[in-house]
CSV table of C-alpha atoms in Angstrom, one decimal:
chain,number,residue,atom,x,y,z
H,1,UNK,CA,4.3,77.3,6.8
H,2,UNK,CA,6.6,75.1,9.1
H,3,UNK,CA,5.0,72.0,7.3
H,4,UNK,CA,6.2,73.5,3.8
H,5,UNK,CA,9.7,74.5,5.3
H,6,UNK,CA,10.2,71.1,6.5
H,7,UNK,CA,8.7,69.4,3.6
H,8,UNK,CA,11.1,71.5,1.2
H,9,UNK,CA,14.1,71.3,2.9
H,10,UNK,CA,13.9,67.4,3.3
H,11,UNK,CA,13.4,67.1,0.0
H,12,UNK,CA,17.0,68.7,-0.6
H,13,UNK,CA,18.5,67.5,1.4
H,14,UNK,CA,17.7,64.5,0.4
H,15,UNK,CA,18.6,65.7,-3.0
H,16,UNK,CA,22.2,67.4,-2.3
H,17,UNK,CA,23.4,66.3,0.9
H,18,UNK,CA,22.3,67.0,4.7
H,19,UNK,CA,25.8,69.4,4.9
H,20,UNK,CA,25.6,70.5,1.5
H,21,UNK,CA,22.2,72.4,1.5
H,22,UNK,CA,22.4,75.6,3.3
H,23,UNK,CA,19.8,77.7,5.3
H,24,UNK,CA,20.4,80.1,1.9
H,25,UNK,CA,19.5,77.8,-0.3
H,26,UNK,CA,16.3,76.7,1.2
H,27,UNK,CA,15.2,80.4,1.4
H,28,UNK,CA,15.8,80.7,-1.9
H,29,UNK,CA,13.7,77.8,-3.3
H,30,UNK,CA,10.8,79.0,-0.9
H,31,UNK,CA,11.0,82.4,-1.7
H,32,UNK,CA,11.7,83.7,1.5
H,33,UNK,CA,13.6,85.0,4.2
H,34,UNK,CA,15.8,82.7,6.1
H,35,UNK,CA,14.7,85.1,9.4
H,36,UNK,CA,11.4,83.3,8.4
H,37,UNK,CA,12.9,80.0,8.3
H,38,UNK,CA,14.5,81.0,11.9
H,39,UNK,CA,11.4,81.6,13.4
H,40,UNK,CA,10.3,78.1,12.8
H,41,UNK,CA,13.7,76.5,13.2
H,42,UNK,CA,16.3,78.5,15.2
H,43,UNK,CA,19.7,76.5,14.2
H,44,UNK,CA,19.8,74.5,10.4
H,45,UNK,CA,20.7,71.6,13.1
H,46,UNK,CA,17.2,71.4,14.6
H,47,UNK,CA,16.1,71.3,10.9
H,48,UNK,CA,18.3,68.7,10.1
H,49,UNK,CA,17.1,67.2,12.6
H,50,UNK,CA,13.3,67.7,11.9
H,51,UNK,CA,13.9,66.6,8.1
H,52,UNK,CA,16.1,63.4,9.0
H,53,UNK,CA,13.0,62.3,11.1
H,54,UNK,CA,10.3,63.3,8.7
H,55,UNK,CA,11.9,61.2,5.8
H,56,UNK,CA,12.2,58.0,8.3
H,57,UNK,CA,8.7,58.8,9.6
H,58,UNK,CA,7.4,59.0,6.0
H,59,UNK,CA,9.6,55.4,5.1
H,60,UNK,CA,8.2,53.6,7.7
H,61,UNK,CA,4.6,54.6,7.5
H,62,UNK,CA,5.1,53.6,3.7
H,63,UNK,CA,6.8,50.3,4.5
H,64,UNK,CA,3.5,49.8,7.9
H,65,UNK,CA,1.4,49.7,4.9
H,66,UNK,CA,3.0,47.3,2.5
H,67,UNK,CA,3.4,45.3,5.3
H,68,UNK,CA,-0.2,45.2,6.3
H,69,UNK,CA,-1.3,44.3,3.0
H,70,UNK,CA,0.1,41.0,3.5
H,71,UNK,CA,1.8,40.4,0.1
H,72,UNK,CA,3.8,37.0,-0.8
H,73,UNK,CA,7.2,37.1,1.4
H,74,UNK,CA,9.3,37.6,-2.0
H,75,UNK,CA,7.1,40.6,-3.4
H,76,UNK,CA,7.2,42.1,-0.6
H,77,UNK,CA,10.9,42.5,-1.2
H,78,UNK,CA,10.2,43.6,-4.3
H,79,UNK,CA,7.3,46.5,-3.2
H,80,UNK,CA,9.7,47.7,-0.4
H,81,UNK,CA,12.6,48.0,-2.3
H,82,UNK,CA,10.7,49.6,-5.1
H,83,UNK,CA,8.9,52.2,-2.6
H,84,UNK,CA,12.2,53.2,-0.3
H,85,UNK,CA,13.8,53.6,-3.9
H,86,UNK,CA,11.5,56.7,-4.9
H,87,UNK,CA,11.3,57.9,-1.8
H,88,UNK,CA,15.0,58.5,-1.6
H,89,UNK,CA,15.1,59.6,-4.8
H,90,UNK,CA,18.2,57.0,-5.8
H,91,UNK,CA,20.3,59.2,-3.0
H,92,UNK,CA,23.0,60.4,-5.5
H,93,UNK,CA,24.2,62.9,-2.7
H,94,UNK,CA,24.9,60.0,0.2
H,95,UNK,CA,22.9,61.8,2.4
H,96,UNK,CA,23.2,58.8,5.1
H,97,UNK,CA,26.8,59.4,4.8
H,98,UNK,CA,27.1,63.6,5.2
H,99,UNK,CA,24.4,62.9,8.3
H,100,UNK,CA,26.9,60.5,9.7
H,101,UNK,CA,29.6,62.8,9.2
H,102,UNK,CA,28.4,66.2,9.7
H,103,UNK,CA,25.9,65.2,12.5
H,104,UNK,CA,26.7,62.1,14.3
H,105,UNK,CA,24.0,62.4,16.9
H,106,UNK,CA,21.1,62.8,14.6
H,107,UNK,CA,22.7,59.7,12.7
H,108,UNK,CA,22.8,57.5,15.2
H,109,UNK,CA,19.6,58.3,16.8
H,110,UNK,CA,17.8,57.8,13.3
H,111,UNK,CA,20.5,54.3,12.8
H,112,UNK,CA,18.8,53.2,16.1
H,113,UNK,CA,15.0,53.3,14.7
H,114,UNK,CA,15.9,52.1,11.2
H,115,UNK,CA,17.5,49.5,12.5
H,116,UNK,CA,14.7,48.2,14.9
H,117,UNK,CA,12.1,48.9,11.7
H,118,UNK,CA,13.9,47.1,9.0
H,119,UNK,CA,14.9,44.1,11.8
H,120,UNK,CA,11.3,43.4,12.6
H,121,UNK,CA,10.2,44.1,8.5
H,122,UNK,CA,12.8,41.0,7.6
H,123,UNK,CA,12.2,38.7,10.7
H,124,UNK,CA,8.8,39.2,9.9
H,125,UNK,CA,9.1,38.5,6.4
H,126,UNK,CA,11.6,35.3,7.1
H,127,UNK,CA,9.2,33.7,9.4
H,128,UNK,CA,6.1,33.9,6.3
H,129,UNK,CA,8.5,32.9,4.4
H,130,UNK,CA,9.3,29.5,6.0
H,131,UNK,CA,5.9,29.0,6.8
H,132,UNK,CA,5.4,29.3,2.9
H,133,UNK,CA,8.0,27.1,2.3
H,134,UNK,CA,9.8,29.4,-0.1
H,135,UNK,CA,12.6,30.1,2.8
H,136,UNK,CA,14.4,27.1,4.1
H,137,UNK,CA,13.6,26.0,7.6
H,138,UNK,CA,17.2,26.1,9.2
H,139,UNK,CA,18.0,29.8,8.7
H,140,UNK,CA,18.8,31.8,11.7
H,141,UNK,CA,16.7,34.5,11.4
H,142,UNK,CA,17.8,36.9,13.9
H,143,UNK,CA,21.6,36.9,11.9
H,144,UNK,CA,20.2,37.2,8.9
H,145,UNK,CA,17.9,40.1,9.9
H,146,UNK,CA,21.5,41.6,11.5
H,147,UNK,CA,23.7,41.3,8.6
H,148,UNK,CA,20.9,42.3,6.2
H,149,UNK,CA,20.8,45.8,7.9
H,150,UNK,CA,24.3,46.2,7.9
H,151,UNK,CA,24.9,45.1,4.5
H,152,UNK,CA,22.1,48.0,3.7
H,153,UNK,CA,24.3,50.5,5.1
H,154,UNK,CA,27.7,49.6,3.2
H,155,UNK,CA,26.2,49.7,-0.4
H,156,UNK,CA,25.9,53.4,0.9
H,157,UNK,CA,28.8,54.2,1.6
H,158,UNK,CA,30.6,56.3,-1.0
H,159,UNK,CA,34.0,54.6,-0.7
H,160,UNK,CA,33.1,50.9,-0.8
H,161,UNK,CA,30.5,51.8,-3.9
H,162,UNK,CA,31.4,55.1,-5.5
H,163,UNK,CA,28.4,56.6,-6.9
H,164,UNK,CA,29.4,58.2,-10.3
H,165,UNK,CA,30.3,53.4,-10.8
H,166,UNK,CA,27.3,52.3,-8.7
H,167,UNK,CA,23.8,53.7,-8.9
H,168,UNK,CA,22.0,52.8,-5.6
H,169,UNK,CA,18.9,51.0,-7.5
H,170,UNK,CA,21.6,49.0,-9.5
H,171,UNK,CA,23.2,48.0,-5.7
H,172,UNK,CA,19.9,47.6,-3.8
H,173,UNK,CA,18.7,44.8,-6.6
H,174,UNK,CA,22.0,43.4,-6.5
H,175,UNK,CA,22.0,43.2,-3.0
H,176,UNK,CA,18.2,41.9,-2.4
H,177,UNK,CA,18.7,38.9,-4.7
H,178,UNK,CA,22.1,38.3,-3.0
H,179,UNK,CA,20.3,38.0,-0.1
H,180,UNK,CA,17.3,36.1,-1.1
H,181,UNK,CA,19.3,33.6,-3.0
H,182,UNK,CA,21.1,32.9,0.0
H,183,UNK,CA,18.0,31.8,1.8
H,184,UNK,CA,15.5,31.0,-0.5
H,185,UNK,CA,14.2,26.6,-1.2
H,186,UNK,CA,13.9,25.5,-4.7
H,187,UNK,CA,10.0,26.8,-4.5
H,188,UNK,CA,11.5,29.8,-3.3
H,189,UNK,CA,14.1,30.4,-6.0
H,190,UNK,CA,11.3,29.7,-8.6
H,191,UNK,CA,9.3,32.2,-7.4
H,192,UNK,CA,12.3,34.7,-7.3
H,193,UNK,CA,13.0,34.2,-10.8
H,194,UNK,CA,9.3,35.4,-11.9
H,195,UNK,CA,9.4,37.8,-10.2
H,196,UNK,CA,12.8,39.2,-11.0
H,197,UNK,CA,11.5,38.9,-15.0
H,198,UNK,CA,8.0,40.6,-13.6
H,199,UNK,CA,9.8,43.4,-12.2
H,200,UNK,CA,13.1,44.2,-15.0
């Protein structure tokens, strides 16, 4: 029962919005009481919290696996943006954004880990990729891992990329072959260009 709780209400939250999703409404879809909800969760804030983590926990083992698979440095872009993309569900609500609003200590706990997962998915990924030589040799690879997860986080925010203008699959493409571009030797770009036609 606590499994299906937490499963349900992650998945709307991740749907409506962290604050806009209330201990009501996730009764309601489960067909229950929200007492029942209580005794697994006493506040909506340990839920939040439970959810936040479940959805990063469920990112990251997804990400672990594309990793270990080994692909070429560029798909793997391509696989990890296309996997945290339906998993989140194209996050028309800005949940990142309602978390860091509504619940600043959750967010900032959760910023921590995502910020220490994605950091060693794109050094990781750099340091094949120069290897390969599809990266060039001279790029400083703990900046660009920096600035990568930052930029991440700004093509969420509402203000800077209002959603009803910007869908987040539109930004995150947009963004990745911003990025890659950047970096990327002639081999590189070549390789970038199939695959951008592989994956339209």
């Amino acid at each position: 029962m606590k499994e299906k709780i937490l499963n349900t209400a992650a998945e709307m939250f991740l749907h409506y919005g962290f604050k806009s999703v209330t201990m009501d409404d996730i009764a309601e879809k489960l067909g229950m009481s929200k007492k029942t909800i209580y005794n697994y969760y006493p506040t909506k804030t340990k839920l939040v919290h439970a959810a936040a983590t479940h959805i990063f926990h469920s990112i990251q083992n997804g990400l672990d696996e594309i990793r270990a698979a080994k692909p070429h440095p560029l798909e793997e872009n391509f696989e990890m943006k296309q996997f945290v993309m339906h998993r989140l569900k194209d996050e028309k609500s800005s949940p990142q954004y309602q978390l860091q609003k509504y619940y600043p200590r959750i967010y900032e706990e959760l910023n921590s880990k995502q910020f220490e997962l994605m950091e060693s998915c794109v050094q990781e990924n750099l340091e094949r990729g120069i290897k390969l030589g599809c990266y060039r040799k001279d790029i400083p690879v703990d900046f660009i891992s920096k600035i990568y997860f930052k930029a991440m986080q700004n093509i969420k925010d509402p203000n800077l990329f209002p959603p009803e203008e910007y869908s987040k699959i539109y930004l995150m493409e947009q963004l990745m072959e911003y990025h890659l571009r950047a970096i990327c030797t002639e081999k590189g770009i070549k390789k970038l260009e199939e695959l951008i036609v592989k994956h339209e």
